[in-house]
mmCIF file of C-alpha atoms in Angstrom:
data_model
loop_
_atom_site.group_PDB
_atom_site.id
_atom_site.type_symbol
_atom_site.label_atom_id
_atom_site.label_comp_id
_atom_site.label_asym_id
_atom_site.label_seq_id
_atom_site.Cartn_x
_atom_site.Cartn_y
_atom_site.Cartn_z
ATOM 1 C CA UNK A 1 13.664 -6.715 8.555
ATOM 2 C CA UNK A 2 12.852 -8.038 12.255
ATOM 3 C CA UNK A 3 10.083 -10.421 10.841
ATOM 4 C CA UNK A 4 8.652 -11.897 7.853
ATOM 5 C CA UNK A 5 4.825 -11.965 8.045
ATOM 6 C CA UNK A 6 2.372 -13.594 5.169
ATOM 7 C CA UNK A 7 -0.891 -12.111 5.449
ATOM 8 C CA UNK A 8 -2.099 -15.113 3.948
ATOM 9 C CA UNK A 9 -0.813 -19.051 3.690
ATOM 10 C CA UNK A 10 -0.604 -19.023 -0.165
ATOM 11 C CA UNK A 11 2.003 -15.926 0.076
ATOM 12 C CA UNK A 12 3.808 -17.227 2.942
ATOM 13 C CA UNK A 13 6.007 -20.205 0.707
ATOM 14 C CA UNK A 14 8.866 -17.725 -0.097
ATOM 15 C CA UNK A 15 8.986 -16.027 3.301
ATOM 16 C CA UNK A 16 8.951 -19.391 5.302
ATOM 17 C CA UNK A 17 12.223 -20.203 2.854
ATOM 18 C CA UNK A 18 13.960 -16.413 3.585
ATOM 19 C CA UNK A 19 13.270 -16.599 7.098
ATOM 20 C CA UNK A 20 14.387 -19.339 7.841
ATOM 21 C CA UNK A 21 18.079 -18.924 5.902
ATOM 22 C CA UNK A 22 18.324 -15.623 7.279
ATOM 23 C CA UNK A 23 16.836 -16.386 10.769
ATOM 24 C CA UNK A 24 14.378 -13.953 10.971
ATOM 25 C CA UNK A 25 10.903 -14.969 12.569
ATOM 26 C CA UNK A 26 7.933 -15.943 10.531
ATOM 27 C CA UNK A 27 4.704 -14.976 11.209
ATOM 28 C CA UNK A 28 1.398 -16.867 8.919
ATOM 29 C CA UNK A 29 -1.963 -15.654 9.111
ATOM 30 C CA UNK A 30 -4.910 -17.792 7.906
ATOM 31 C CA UNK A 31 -7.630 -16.550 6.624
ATOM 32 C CA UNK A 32 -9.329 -19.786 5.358
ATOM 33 C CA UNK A 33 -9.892 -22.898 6.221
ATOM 34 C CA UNK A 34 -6.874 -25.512 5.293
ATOM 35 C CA UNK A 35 -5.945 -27.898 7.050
ATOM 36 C CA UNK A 36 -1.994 -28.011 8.682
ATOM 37 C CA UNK A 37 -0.704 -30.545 5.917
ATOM 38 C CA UNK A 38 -1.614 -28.281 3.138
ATOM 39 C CA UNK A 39 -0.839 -25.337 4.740
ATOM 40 C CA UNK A 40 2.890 -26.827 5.934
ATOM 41 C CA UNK A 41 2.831 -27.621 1.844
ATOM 42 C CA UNK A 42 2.858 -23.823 1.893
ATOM 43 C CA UNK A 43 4.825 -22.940 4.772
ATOM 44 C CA UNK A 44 7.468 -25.254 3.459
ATOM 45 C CA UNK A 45 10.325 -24.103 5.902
ATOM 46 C CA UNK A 46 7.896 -23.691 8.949
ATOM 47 C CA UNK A 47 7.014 -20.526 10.611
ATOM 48 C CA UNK A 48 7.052 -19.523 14.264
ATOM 49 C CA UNK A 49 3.759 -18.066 15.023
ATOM 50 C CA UNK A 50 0.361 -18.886 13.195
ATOM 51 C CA UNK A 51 -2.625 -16.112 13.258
ATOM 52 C CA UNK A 52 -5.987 -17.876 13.115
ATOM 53 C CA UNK A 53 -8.763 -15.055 12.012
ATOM 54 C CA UNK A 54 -11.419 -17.187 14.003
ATOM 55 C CA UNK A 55 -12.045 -20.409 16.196
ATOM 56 C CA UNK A 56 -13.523 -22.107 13.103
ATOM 57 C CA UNK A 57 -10.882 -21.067 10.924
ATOM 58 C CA UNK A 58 -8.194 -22.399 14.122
ATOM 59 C CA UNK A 59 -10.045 -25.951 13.971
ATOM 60 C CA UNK A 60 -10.407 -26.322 10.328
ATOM 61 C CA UNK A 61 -6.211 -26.343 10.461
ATOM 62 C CA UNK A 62 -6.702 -28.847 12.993
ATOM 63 C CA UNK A 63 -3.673 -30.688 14.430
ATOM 64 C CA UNK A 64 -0.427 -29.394 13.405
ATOM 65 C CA UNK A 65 1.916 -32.291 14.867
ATOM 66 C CA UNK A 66 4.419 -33.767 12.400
ATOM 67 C CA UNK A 67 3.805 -31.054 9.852
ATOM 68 C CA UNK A 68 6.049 -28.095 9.203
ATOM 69 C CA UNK A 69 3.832 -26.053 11.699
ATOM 70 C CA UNK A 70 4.648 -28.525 14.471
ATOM 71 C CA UNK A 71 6.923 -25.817 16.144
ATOM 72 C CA UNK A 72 4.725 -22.579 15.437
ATOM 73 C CA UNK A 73 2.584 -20.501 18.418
ATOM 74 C CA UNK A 74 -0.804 -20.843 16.811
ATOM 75 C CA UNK A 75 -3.277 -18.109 18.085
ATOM 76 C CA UNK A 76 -6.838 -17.436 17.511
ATOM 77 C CA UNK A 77 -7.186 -13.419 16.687
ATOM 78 C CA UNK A 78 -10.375 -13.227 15.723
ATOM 79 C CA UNK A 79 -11.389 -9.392 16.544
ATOM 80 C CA UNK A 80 -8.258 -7.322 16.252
ATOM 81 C CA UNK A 81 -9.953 -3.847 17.378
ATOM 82 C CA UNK A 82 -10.201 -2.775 20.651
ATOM 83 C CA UNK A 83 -14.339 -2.259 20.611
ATOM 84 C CA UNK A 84 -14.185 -0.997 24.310
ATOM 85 C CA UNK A 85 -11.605 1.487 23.716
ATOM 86 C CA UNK A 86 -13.126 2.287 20.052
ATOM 87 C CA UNK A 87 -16.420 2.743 21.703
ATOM 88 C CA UNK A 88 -15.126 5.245 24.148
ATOM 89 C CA UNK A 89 -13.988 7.720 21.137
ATOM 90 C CA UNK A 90 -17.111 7.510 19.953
ATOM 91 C CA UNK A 91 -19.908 10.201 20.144
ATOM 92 C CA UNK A 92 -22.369 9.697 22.814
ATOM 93 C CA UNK A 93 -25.231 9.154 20.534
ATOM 94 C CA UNK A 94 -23.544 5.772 19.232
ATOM 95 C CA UNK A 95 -23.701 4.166 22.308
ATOM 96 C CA UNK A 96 -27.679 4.389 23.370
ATOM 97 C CA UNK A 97 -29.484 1.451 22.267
ATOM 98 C CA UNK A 98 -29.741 0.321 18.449
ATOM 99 C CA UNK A 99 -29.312 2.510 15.921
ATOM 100 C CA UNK A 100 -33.117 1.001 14.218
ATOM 101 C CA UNK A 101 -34.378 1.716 17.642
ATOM 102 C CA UNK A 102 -33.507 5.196 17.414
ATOM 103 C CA UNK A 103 -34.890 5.536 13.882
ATOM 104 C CA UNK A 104 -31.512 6.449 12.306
ATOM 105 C CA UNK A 105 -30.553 4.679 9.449
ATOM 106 C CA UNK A 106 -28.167 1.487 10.079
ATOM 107 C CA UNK A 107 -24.385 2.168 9.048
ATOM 108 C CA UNK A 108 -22.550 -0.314 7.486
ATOM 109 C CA UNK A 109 -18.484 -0.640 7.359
ATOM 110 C CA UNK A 110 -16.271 -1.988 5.224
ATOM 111 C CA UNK A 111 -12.136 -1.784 5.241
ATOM 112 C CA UNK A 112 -10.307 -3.872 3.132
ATOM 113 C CA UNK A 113 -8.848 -3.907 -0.776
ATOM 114 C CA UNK A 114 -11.395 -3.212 -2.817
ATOM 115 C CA UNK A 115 -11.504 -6.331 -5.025
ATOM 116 C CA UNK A 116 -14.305 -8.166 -6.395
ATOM 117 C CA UNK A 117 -14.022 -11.248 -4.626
ATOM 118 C CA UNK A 118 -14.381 -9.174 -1.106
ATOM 119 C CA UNK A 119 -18.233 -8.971 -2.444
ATOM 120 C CA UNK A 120 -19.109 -4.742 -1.889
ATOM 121 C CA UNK A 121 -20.564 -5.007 -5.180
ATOM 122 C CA UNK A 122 -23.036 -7.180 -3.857
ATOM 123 C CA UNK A 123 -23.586 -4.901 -0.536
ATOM 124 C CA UNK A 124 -24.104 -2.125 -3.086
ATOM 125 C CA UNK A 125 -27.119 -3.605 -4.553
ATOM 126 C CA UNK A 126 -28.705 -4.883 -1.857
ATOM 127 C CA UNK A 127 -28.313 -1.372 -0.054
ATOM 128 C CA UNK A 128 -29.779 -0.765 -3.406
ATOM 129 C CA UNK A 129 -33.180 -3.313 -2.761
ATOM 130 C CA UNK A 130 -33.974 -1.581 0.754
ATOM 131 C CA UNK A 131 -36.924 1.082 0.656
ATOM 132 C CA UNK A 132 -35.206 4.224 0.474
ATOM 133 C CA UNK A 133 -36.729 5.237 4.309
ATOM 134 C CA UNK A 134 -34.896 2.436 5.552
ATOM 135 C CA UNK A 135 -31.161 2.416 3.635
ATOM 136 C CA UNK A 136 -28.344 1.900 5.657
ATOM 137 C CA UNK A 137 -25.431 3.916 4.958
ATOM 138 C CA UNK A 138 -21.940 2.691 4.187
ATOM 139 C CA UNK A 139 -18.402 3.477 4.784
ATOM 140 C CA UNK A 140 -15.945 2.282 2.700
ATOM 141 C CA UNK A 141 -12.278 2.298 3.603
ATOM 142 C CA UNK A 142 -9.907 0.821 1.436
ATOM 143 C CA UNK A 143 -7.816 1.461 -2.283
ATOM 144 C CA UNK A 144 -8.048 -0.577 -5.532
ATOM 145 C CA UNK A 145 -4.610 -1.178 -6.340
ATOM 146 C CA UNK A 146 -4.833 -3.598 -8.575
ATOM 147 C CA UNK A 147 -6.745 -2.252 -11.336
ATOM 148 C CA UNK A 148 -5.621 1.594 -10.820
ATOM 149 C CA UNK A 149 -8.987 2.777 -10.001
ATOM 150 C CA UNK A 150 -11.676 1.045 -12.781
ATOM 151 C CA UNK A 151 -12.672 -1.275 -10.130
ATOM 152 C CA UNK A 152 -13.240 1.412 -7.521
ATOM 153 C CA UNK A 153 -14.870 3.576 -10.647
ATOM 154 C CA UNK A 154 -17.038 0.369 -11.464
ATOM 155 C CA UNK A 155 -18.465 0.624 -7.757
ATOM 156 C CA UNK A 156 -19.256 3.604 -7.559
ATOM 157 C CA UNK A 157 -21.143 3.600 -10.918
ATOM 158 C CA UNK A 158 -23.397 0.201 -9.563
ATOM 159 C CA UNK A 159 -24.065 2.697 -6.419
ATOM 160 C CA UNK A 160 -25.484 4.885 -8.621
ATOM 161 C CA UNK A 161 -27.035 2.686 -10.751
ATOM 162 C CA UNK A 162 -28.708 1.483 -7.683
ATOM 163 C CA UNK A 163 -29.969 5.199 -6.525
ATOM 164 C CA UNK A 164 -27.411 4.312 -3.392
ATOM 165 C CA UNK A 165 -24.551 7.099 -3.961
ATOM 166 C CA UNK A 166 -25.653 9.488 -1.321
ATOM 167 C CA UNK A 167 -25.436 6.294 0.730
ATOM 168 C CA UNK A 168 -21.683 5.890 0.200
ATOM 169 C CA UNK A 169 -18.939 7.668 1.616
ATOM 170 C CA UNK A 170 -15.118 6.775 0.078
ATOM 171 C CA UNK A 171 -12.643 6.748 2.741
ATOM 172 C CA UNK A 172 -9.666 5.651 0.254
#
């Protein structure tokens, strides 16, 4: 390994202690709001470089002096795609004015674990509420890993519980 990074400050106590005995660098991404003491509770050992996922999530850590953070780059990423670049690949058509505007349905995205606290069941039936003229359409992309597949399973039976499954498209 180069460098230890915690995708979130909860898993980030055991790689703040490895990196720093084995002097590697440690990155800590936050992903909700905590404030620097209780993350440093976390990031016992420090860490050199803290990812904030938005402004509000940045000031809700608030000052880090004379916590374990003290020492750390802290940087707001808030928007880690390149839109303008991302917009480029796409198709013409995506670019001219709003998709309502047009009269195509709106399209929804979602990427991420597919876990119930990350809510799609919730998207799912209110895709389900919408007049069926006026559904958006939604792209999943993500795996359920924890549960081998019932939780994914359980989704896709609420989309069609919903009348929604021709809505849905399953990246994985």
């Amino acid at each position: 390994a180069q460098i230890l990074h915690a995708n979130d400050v909860p898993s980030c106590q055991a790689r703040s202690v490895v990196g720093d005995e084995s002097r590697l660098p440690r990155v800590v991404h936050v992903r909700w709001p905590v404030t620097a003491r209780d993350a440093s509770w976390w990031a016992r050992r420090g860490a050199e470089e803290v990812l904030c996922i938005s402004r509000w999530v940045r000031e809700q850590l608030g000052d880090v002096t004379g916590t374990t953070l003290a020492g750390a780059t802290i940087e707001e990423l808030p928007d880690a795609v390149d839109w303008a670049a991302a917009n480029d690949a796409l198709p013409e058509r995506h670019h001219e004015g709003s998709p309502l505007d047009e009269g195509e349905p709106l399209r929804l995205g979602f990427a991420g674990q597919l876990i119930e606290s990350k809510g799609l069941d919730l998207v799912i039936e209110a895709m389900g509420r919408v007049s069926p003229d006026r559904r958006p359409r939604l792209l999943v992309a993500g795996e359920d890993t924890q549960t081998g597949g019932a939780y994914r399973r359980q989704l896709e039976q609420r989309a069609a519980t919903a009348g929604v499954s021709d809505r849905v498209t399953w990246m994985g």
